[in-house]
Amino acid sequence: MERLAIQGGNPLRGIVRIGGAKNAALPIMAACLAVEGRTTLRNVPDLTDVRTLSDVLTRLGLKVTRDVDNHLTIEEGGGPRSQVADYELVRQMRASVCVLGPLLGRYGEARVALPGGCQIGHRPLDLHLKGLEALGASIRIEHGDIIASATKLRGTTIDLAGPRGSTVTGTCNLMTAAVFAEGETVIEHAAREPEVCDLAEFLRDCGAIINGHGTETIRIAGSAPLYGTDYAIIPDRIEAATFMTAVAATGGAARIEGLRLDHLESVLEWAAAAGINVKPAGPDAIHVAGGGALKACDFAARPYPGIPTDVQAQLSAILCTAPGTSVVVDTVFPDRFLHVPELQRMGAKIERDGNRIRITGVSRLSGTAVRATDLRASAALVIAGLAAEGTTVIDDLPHLDRGYEHLDRKLRSLGAKVARVSAEL
Ligand code: EPZ
């Protein structure tokens, strides 16, 4: 098992380019199950999760090929068609649940394993299933699988309001299935995330009639069939926020480009309030100049357009050395704090109270051996290690590789002393 060894204290300097958004690529790839002919997807990040979903699609009968420029070609005719995504695949990545809507919509049946537990907390699928039943599907759970079938889906109004906001992949599943329903479907309290909008734009490119995405009310006309297209995935706002935080934490200065400023408004607002010197540098870039005096700055992770829960761990990491006390709340995943004990091993002063943590800034963290527990927690440990005194060694790298494309290579290009070492060292 590889580890990441990070020599702290090197200011990151230079230019780094952001890749395609993982959480847009995954539902769009899954939606290709509902599309006839051939689709080319551009700006698809080369991540473990993307490779896992490519395997799932291949087993479901599609042909998926990747070329050098992060283009994926997805077309029918790869092999025998199936509508079963088994546990072996789904347990590797819960986002495989995104195949449910496309399969049910296009083929009237789907069997998808329940994803099982998750490090960031309880993640039910009740809203997905309730929505599909509202469209006329019959759903049963048997031997750990969701078994869905429908002779005909009928447009209806679906309310996706959940106890902690809407559901991103639930909105994706229902939007895609609704394309195959008779009549119009209205999704109330839909997720507004840019990744949901990207899927809507992809489906429209394939011929779907969808309006209102980006607001809480999305309208989908029964507009199947869908035909293959050529589509570029939006940049990854979470990767952009991760790099912004890493540069600021090391007191460096860098240009982060290939991003969408409009997807980062709440994060940039918080960063300025926390004393991070970040400014727009053109329509698709920001310039971060660290070295300014960090300030304690509370925030709550919320559904879009709020600060994303997917950057909560990373922002918490930089707050560990901001003078004063910061309160961080995660309203989306109340248990998403597995990074806290690891940061405490590095000397962070953090107290947890349910879905909130109280961080008291210390002068500097100290490097040590830590364990990655989930994708974004591992990014938080990288940020902490880059700024800490001494060496930090992060174990369990597969978590990091699931969601970040060549993170250590990109960090080295900014001057970080980061290397993958084999576990026995
Ligand atoms: C998506 O997960 C993202 N994953 C997550 O990113 C992200 O953290 C999350 O949205 C929130 O923004 C992908 O897009 C592949 P939800 P998803 O359904 O769709 C509750 C990462 O790090 N809920 O929006 O699974 C749920 O428990 C990953 O890249 C229900 O109650 O999240 C949670 O509290 C981690 N019933 C809240 O809603 C349901 O049926 C939001 O969950 C579904 C969800």
Coordinates of C-alpha atoms and ligand atoms in Angstrom, one line a residue:
M1 CA 0.0 0.0 0.0
E2 CA 1.4 3.4 -1.0
R3 CA 1.7 6.3 1.3
L4 CA 2.2 10.0 0.7
A5 CA 5.2 11.6 2.4
I6 CA 4.9 15.4 2.7
Q7 CA 7.7 17.7 3.8
G8 CA 5.9 20.7 5.3
G9 CA 6.8 24.4 5.1
N10 CA 7.3 24.9 1.3
P11 CA 5.2 27.8 0.0
L12 CA 3.4 26.7 -3.2
R13 CA 4.1 28.9 -6.2
G14 CA 3.3 28.8 -9.9
I15 CA 0.3 27.9 -12.0
V16 CA -2.0 24.9 -11.8
R17 CA -4.9 23.8 -14.0
I18 CA -8.1 22.4 -12.7
G19 CA -9.6 19.2 -14.2
G20 CA -13.1 18.1 -15.0
A21 CA -15.6 17.8 -12.1
K22 CA -15.9 14.2 -10.8
N23 CA -19.4 14.7 -9.5
A24 CA -20.6 16.0 -12.9
A25 CA -18.7 13.3 -14.9
L26 CA -20.2 10.4 -12.9
P27 CA -23.9 11.1 -13.4
I28 CA -23.3 12.1 -17.1
M29 CA -21.4 8.9 -17.8
A30 CA -24.3 6.9 -16.1
A31 CA -26.8 8.8 -18.2
C32 CA -25.1 7.5 -21.4
L33 CA -27.0 4.2 -20.6
A34 CA -30.1 6.1 -21.7
V35 CA -28.6 7.5 -24.9
E36 CA -28.6 5.9 -28.3
G37 CA -25.4 5.8 -30.5
R38 CA -22.1 7.3 -29.5
T39 CA -21.2 10.0 -27.0
T40 CA -17.9 11.8 -26.6
L41 CA -17.2 13.3 -23.2
R42 CA -14.4 15.8 -22.9
N43 CA -12.5 17.1 -19.7
V44 CA -13.3 13.8 -17.9
P45 CA -10.8 13.5 -15.0
D46 CA -8.7 10.4 -14.8
L47 CA -9.8 9.1 -11.4
T48 CA -10.4 5.8 -9.7
D49 CA -14.1 6.6 -9.5
V50 CA -14.3 7.3 -13.2
R51 CA -12.5 4.0 -14.0
T52 CA -14.9 2.2 -11.6
L53 CA -17.9 3.6 -13.3
S54 CA -16.4 2.8 -16.7
D55 CA -16.3 -0.8 -15.5
V56 CA -19.9 -0.7 -14.4
L57 CA -21.0 0.7 -17.8
T58 CA -19.0 -2.0 -19.6
R59 CA -20.6 -4.7 -17.6
L60 CA -24.0 -3.1 -18.5
G61 CA -23.2 -3.5 -22.2
L62 CA -21.6 -0.2 -23.2
K63 CA -18.2 0.3 -24.8
V64 CA -16.1 2.9 -23.0
T65 CA -12.8 4.0 -24.4
R66 CA -10.5 6.8 -23.1
D67 CA -8.0 8.7 -25.2
V68 CA -5.1 10.7 -24.1
D69 CA -6.8 14.1 -23.7
N70 CA -9.2 13.0 -21.0
H71 CA -11.9 12.3 -23.7
L72 CA -14.2 9.3 -23.1
T73 CA -16.1 7.7 -25.9
I74 CA -19.2 5.8 -24.7
E75 CA -21.2 3.8 -27.2
E76 CA -23.6 0.9 -27.4
G77 CA -22.7 -2.4 -28.7
G78 CA -19.9 -3.2 -26.3
G79 CA -21.4 -6.5 -25.3
P80 CA -24.6 -8.2 -24.0
R81 CA -26.8 -5.6 -22.4
S82 CA -27.7 -6.0 -18.7
Q83 CA -29.7 -4.0 -16.3
V84 CA -28.0 -5.4 -13.2
A85 CA -25.3 -3.4 -11.3
D86 CA -24.1 -5.9 -8.7
Y87 CA -22.8 -5.3 -5.2
E88 CA -19.2 -6.1 -6.2
L89 CA -19.2 -2.9 -8.3
V90 CA -21.6 -0.7 -6.3
R91 CA -19.8 -1.2 -3.0
Q92 CA -16.7 0.2 -4.6
M93 CA -18.5 3.5 -5.3
R94 CA -21.9 4.5 -4.1
A95 CA -22.2 6.9 -7.1
S96 CA -23.0 3.8 -9.2
V97 CA -26.5 4.3 -7.9
C98 CA -26.7 6.9 -10.7
V99 CA -27.3 4.1 -13.2
L100 CA -30.7 3.5 -11.6
G101 CA -32.6 6.3 -13.3
P102 CA -31.2 5.8 -16.8
L103 CA -31.7 2.1 -16.8
L104 CA -35.3 2.3 -15.5
G105 CA -36.1 5.1 -17.9
R106 CA -34.8 3.5 -21.0
Y107 CA -35.4 -0.2 -20.3
G108 CA -38.2 -0.2 -17.8
E109 CA -36.1 -2.3 -15.3
A110 CA -33.0 -2.0 -13.1
R111 CA -31.4 -4.0 -10.4
V112 CA -28.8 -2.0 -8.4
A113 CA -27.2 -3.2 -5.2
L114 CA -27.7 -1.0 -2.2
P115 CA -24.4 0.9 -1.7
G116 CA -23.9 0.0 1.9
G117 CA -22.2 2.0 4.6
C118 CA -20.2 5.2 4.1
Q119 CA -17.4 6.9 6.0
I120 CA -19.1 10.3 5.9
G121 CA -22.3 9.2 7.6
H122 CA -25.8 7.9 6.9
R123 CA -26.7 8.1 3.3
P124 CA -30.2 6.7 2.6
L125 CA -31.8 6.5 -0.8
D126 CA -35.4 7.0 0.2
L127 CA -35.8 10.2 -1.8
H128 CA -34.5 8.5 -5.0
L129 CA -36.9 5.5 -4.5
K130 CA -39.9 7.6 -3.5
G131 CA -39.4 9.8 -6.6
L132 CA -39.2 6.8 -9.0
E133 CA -42.3 5.3 -7.4
A134 CA -44.1 8.6 -8.0
L135 CA -43.2 8.3 -11.7
G136 CA -44.9 4.9 -11.7
A137 CA -42.1 2.5 -11.0
S138 CA -42.5 -0.4 -8.7
I139 CA -39.6 -0.8 -6.3
R140 CA -38.7 -3.6 -4.0
I141 CA -35.6 -4.4 -2.0
E142 CA -34.5 -8.0 -2.2
H143 CA -31.3 -9.6 -1.0
G144 CA -29.6 -6.2 -0.7
D145 CA -30.6 -5.1 -4.2
I146 CA -33.0 -2.4 -5.3
I147 CA -35.2 -4.0 -7.9
A148 CA -37.1 -1.4 -10.0
S149 CA -39.5 -2.0 -12.9
A150 CA -42.0 0.1 -14.8
T151 CA -44.1 -0.7 -17.9
K152 CA -44.6 3.0 -18.5
L153 CA -43.4 6.0 -16.5
R154 CA -45.9 8.9 -16.2
G155 CA -44.9 12.5 -15.6
T156 CA -45.9 13.9 -12.2
T157 CA -44.7 16.3 -9.5
I158 CA -42.0 15.0 -7.2
D159 CA -40.9 16.8 -4.0
L160 CA -37.3 16.1 -3.2
A161 CA -37.2 18.0 0.1
G162 CA -35.2 15.9 2.6
P163 CA -34.2 16.3 6.2
R164 CA -30.9 17.9 5.2
G165 CA -31.8 19.6 1.9
S166 CA -32.3 18.0 -1.4
T167 CA -30.4 15.1 -3.0
V168 CA -27.8 15.7 -5.7
T169 CA -27.7 12.2 -7.2
G170 CA -31.4 11.7 -6.5
T171 CA -32.1 14.8 -8.6
C172 CA -29.9 13.3 -11.3
N173 CA -31.6 9.9 -11.2
L174 CA -35.1 11.4 -11.4
M175 CA -34.3 14.0 -14.1
T176 CA -32.9 11.2 -16.4
A177 CA -35.8 8.8 -15.7
A178 CA -38.4 11.6 -16.3
V179 CA -37.1 12.1 -19.8
F180 CA -38.7 8.8 -20.6
A181 CA -42.0 9.5 -18.8
E182 CA -45.2 10.3 -20.6
G183 CA -46.0 14.0 -20.0
E184 CA -44.3 16.6 -17.9
T185 CA -42.5 15.9 -14.6
V186 CA -41.8 18.7 -12.1
I187 CA -39.2 18.2 -9.5
E188 CA -39.8 20.5 -6.5
H189 CA -36.9 21.2 -4.1
A190 CA -34.4 19.9 -6.7
A191 CA -30.7 20.1 -5.9
R192 CA -29.2 23.2 -7.4
E193 CA -25.6 22.1 -7.6
P194 CA -23.6 23.0 -10.8
E195 CA -23.1 19.2 -11.3
V196 CA -26.8 18.7 -11.6
C197 CA -27.0 21.6 -14.1
D198 CA -24.2 20.0 -16.1
L199 CA -26.2 16.8 -16.3
A200 CA -29.3 18.7 -17.4
E201 CA -27.3 20.5 -20.1
F202 CA -25.9 17.2 -21.3
L203 CA -29.4 15.7 -21.5
R204 CA -30.6 18.7 -23.4
D205 CA -27.7 18.3 -25.8
C206 CA -28.9 14.7 -26.3
G207 CA -32.4 16.0 -27.2
A208 CA -34.2 16.2 -23.8
I209 CA -36.5 19.1 -23.0
I210 CA -35.4 20.3 -19.5
N211 CA -35.9 23.7 -17.9
G212 CA -35.4 25.3 -14.5
H213 CA -32.1 23.4 -13.6
G214 CA -30.1 25.5 -11.1
T215 CA -33.3 26.5 -9.4
E216 CA -35.4 24.4 -6.9
T217 CA -38.0 23.6 -9.6
I218 CA -36.9 21.6 -12.6
R219 CA -39.4 20.8 -15.4
I220 CA -38.7 17.8 -17.7
A221 CA -40.9 17.0 -20.7
G222 CA -41.2 13.4 -21.8
S223 CA -38.8 13.8 -24.7
A224 CA -37.1 10.4 -25.3
P225 CA -35.3 9.0 -27.3
L226 CA -31.9 10.6 -26.5
Y227 CA -29.1 10.6 -29.0
G228 CA -25.4 10.7 -28.5
T229 CA -23.5 14.0 -28.4
D230 CA -20.1 15.6 -27.9
Y231 CA -20.0 17.3 -24.5
A232 CA -17.4 18.9 -22.2
I233 CA -17.7 18.4 -18.4
I234 CA -17.5 21.5 -16.2
P235 CA -14.4 22.2 -14.1
D236 CA -14.2 20.7 -10.6
R237 CA -15.1 23.4 -8.1
I238 CA -14.0 21.2 -5.2
E239 CA -10.5 20.6 -6.7
A240 CA -10.2 24.4 -7.2
A241 CA -11.2 25.1 -3.6
T242 CA -8.7 22.4 -2.4
F243 CA -5.8 24.0 -4.3
M244 CA -6.8 27.5 -3.2
T245 CA -6.7 26.3 0.4
A246 CA -3.4 24.5 -0.1
V247 CA -1.6 27.6 -1.5
A248 CA -3.0 29.8 1.2
A249 CA -2.0 27.3 4.0
T250 CA 1.6 27.3 2.8
G251 CA 1.8 31.1 2.4
G252 CA 2.6 30.7 -1.3
A253 CA 1.3 32.6 -4.3
A254 CA -0.3 30.8 -7.3
R255 CA -2.7 31.1 -10.3
I256 CA -5.4 28.5 -10.3
E257 CA -6.9 28.3 -13.8
G258 CA -9.5 26.4 -15.8
L259 CA -12.2 26.9 -13.2
R260 CA -15.6 28.5 -13.1
L261 CA -15.6 31.6 -10.9
D262 CA -19.4 31.6 -10.6
H263 CA -19.3 28.1 -9.0
L264 CA -17.0 29.3 -6.2
E265 CA -18.7 32.5 -5.0
S266 CA -19.5 31.3 -1.4
V267 CA -16.0 29.7 -1.0
L268 CA -14.3 32.9 -2.2
E269 CA -16.4 35.0 0.0
W270 CA -15.5 32.9 3.0
A271 CA -11.8 32.9 2.0
A272 CA -11.6 36.7 1.9
A273 CA -13.3 36.8 5.4
A274 CA -10.7 34.4 6.7
G275 CA -7.8 36.6 5.5
I276 CA -6.9 34.6 2.4
N277 CA -5.7 37.0 -0.3
V278 CA -7.6 35.6 -3.3
K279 CA -8.8 37.6 -6.3
P280 CA -10.3 36.7 -9.7
A281 CA -7.7 36.6 -12.5
G282 CA -9.9 36.5 -15.6
P283 CA -13.1 34.6 -16.1
D284 CA -11.6 31.2 -15.4
A285 CA -8.9 31.8 -12.9
I286 CA -8.1 33.1 -9.4
H287 CA -4.8 34.3 -8.0
V288 CA -4.1 33.3 -4.4
A289 CA -1.4 35.1 -2.5
G290 CA -0.9 33.6 1.0
G291 CA 1.2 35.0 3.7
G292 CA -1.6 37.3 4.9
A293 CA -2.8 37.0 8.4
L294 CA -5.3 34.2 8.6
K295 CA -8.3 34.9 10.8
A296 CA -10.7 32.6 12.6
C297 CA -13.9 32.5 10.5
D298 CA -17.0 30.4 11.2
F299 CA -18.8 28.7 8.3
A300 CA -21.6 26.2 7.7
A301 CA -21.5 23.6 4.9
R302 CA -24.8 23.8 3.1
P303 CA -26.4 22.8 -0.2
Y304 CA -25.5 25.0 -3.2
P305 CA -25.1 27.9 -3.5
G306 CA -23.7 27.6 0.1
I307 CA -20.2 26.4 1.0
P308 CA -20.0 22.8 -0.2
T309 CA -19.8 20.0 2.3
D310 CA -17.1 18.6 0.0
V311 CA -14.7 21.4 1.1
Q312 CA -15.6 21.4 4.8
A313 CA -12.6 19.2 5.8
Q314 CA -10.2 21.3 3.7
L315 CA -11.3 24.6 5.1
S316 CA -11.3 23.2 8.6
A317 CA -7.7 22.2 8.1
I318 CA -6.5 25.7 7.3
L319 CA -8.5 27.1 10.3
C320 CA -6.4 24.9 12.6
T321 CA -3.7 27.6 12.4
A322 CA -5.9 30.7 12.3
P323 CA -5.7 32.7 15.5
G324 CA -8.9 32.6 17.5
T325 CA -11.8 30.2 17.5
S326 CA -13.8 29.1 14.5
V327 CA -17.0 27.1 14.5
V328 CA -17.7 24.8 11.6
V329 CA -21.1 23.2 11.0
D330 CA -21.9 20.5 8.4
T331 CA -25.6 20.7 7.7
V332 CA -25.4 18.1 4.9
F333 CA -23.4 15.3 6.5
P334 CA -23.5 15.8 10.3
D335 CA -21.0 13.0 10.9
R336 CA -18.4 14.2 8.3
F337 CA -15.6 14.8 10.8
L338 CA -13.3 11.7 10.4
H339 CA -10.5 14.1 9.6
V340 CA -10.7 15.6 13.1
P341 CA -8.9 12.9 15.1
E342 CA -6.1 12.9 12.4
L343 CA -5.7 16.7 12.6
Q344 CA -5.6 16.4 16.4
R345 CA -2.7 14.0 16.0
M346 CA -1.0 16.8 14.2
G347 CA -1.6 19.1 17.2
A348 CA -4.8 20.7 16.1
K349 CA -7.1 21.9 18.9
I350 CA -10.6 20.8 17.9
E351 CA -13.7 19.9 20.0
R352 CA -16.6 18.2 18.4
D353 CA -20.2 18.7 19.4
G354 CA -22.6 16.8 17.1
N355 CA -22.6 18.3 13.6
R356 CA -20.3 21.1 14.7
I357 CA -16.7 21.5 15.6
R358 CA -14.9 24.3 17.5
I359 CA -11.4 24.9 16.2
T360 CA -8.9 27.0 18.3
G361 CA -6.0 28.1 16.2
V362 CA -2.5 27.0 17.2
S363 CA 0.7 28.5 15.8
R364 CA 1.6 25.5 13.7
L365 CA 0.7 21.9 13.2
S366 CA 3.4 19.2 13.4
G367 CA 3.9 16.5 10.9
T368 CA 3.3 12.8 11.8
A369 CA 1.8 9.6 10.5
V370 CA -1.9 10.0 9.7
R371 CA -4.6 7.9 8.0
A372 CA -6.9 9.0 5.2
T373 CA -10.5 7.9 6.0
D374 CA -12.5 9.3 3.1
L375 CA -11.9 11.3 -0.1
R376 CA -12.1 14.9 1.2
A377 CA -10.7 14.1 4.7
S378 CA -7.5 12.9 2.9
A379 CA -7.3 16.2 1.0
A380 CA -7.6 18.0 4.4
L381 CA -4.6 16.0 5.7
V382 CA -2.6 16.9 2.6
I383 CA -3.2 20.6 3.2
A384 CA -2.3 20.2 6.9
G385 CA 0.9 18.3 6.0
L386 CA 1.9 20.9 3.4
A387 CA 1.9 23.6 6.1
A388 CA 3.0 21.6 9.1
E389 CA 6.5 21.5 10.6
G390 CA 8.3 18.3 9.7
T391 CA 7.1 15.3 7.7
T392 CA 3.6 14.0 7.4
V393 CA 3.0 10.5 6.0
I394 CA -0.6 9.8 4.9
D395 CA -1.7 6.2 4.7
D396 CA -4.6 4.7 2.7
L397 CA -4.1 6.7 -0.5
P398 CA -6.8 5.0 -2.5
H399 CA -9.2 7.4 -0.9
L400 CA -7.3 10.4 -2.4
D401 CA -7.0 8.8 -5.8
R402 CA -10.7 8.3 -6.0
G403 CA -11.4 12.0 -6.3
Y404 CA -8.3 13.9 -7.3
E405 CA -6.5 13.5 -10.6
H406 CA -2.7 13.3 -10.1
L407 CA -2.9 15.5 -6.9
D408 CA 0.7 14.8 -5.9
R409 CA 2.0 15.5 -9.4
K410 CA 0.2 18.8 -9.5
L411 CA 1.4 19.8 -6.0
R412 CA 5.0 19.0 -7.0
S413 CA 4.6 21.3 -10.0
L414 CA 3.9 24.0 -7.4
G415 CA 7.0 23.2 -5.5
A416 CA 5.6 20.9 -2.9
K417 CA 7.9 18.3 -1.4
V418 CA 5.5 15.4 -1.9
A419 CA 6.3 11.8 -2.8
R420 CA 4.5 8.5 -3.0
V421 CA 6.5 6.0 -0.9
S422 CA 5.9 2.3 -0.4
A423 CA 4.4 1.3 2.9
E424 CA 7.5 -0.5 4.3
L425 CA 9.5 2.8 4.6
Ligands
EPZ1 C1 -23.4 13.9 -3.8 O1 -23.6 12.8 -3.0 C2 -21.9 14.0 -4.1 N1 -21.4 12.8 -4.8 C3 -21.1 14.1 -2.7 O2 -19.8 14.2 -3.0 C4 -21.6 15.3 -2.0 O3 -21.0 15.4 -0.7 C5 -23.1 15.3 -1.9 O4 -23.8 15.1 -3.1 C6 -23.7 16.6 -1.2 O5 -23.3 17.7 -2.0 C7 -21.7 12.7 -6.1 O6 -22.2 13.6 -6.7 C8 -21.2 11.4 -6.8 P1 -27.1 13.8 -1.4 P2 -25.2 12.3 -2.8 O7 -28.0 12.7 -1.9 O8 -26.0 12.6 -4.0 C9 -29.6 13.0 2.5 C10 -17.5 13.7 -2.8 O9 -16.7 13.9 -1.8 N2 -30.4 12.1 1.7 O10 -27.2 15.1 -2.0 O11 -25.1 10.9 -2.3 C11 -28.2 12.5 2.7 O12 -28.1 11.6 3.8 C12 -18.9 13.1 -2.5 O13 -17.2 13.9 -4.0 C13 -31.6 11.5 2.2 O14 -32.0 11.8 3.3 O15 -25.6 13.3 -1.6 C14 -27.4 13.7 3.0 O16 -27.6 14.1 4.4 C15 -19.1 12.7 -1.1 N3 -32.3 10.7 1.4 C16 -28.2 14.8 2.1 O17 -29.4 14.2 1.9 C17 -31.9 10.4 0.1 O18 -32.6 9.6 -0.6 C18 -27.5 15.1 0.8 O19 -27.2 13.9 0.2 C19 -30.7 11.0 -0.4 C20 -30.0 11.8 0.4

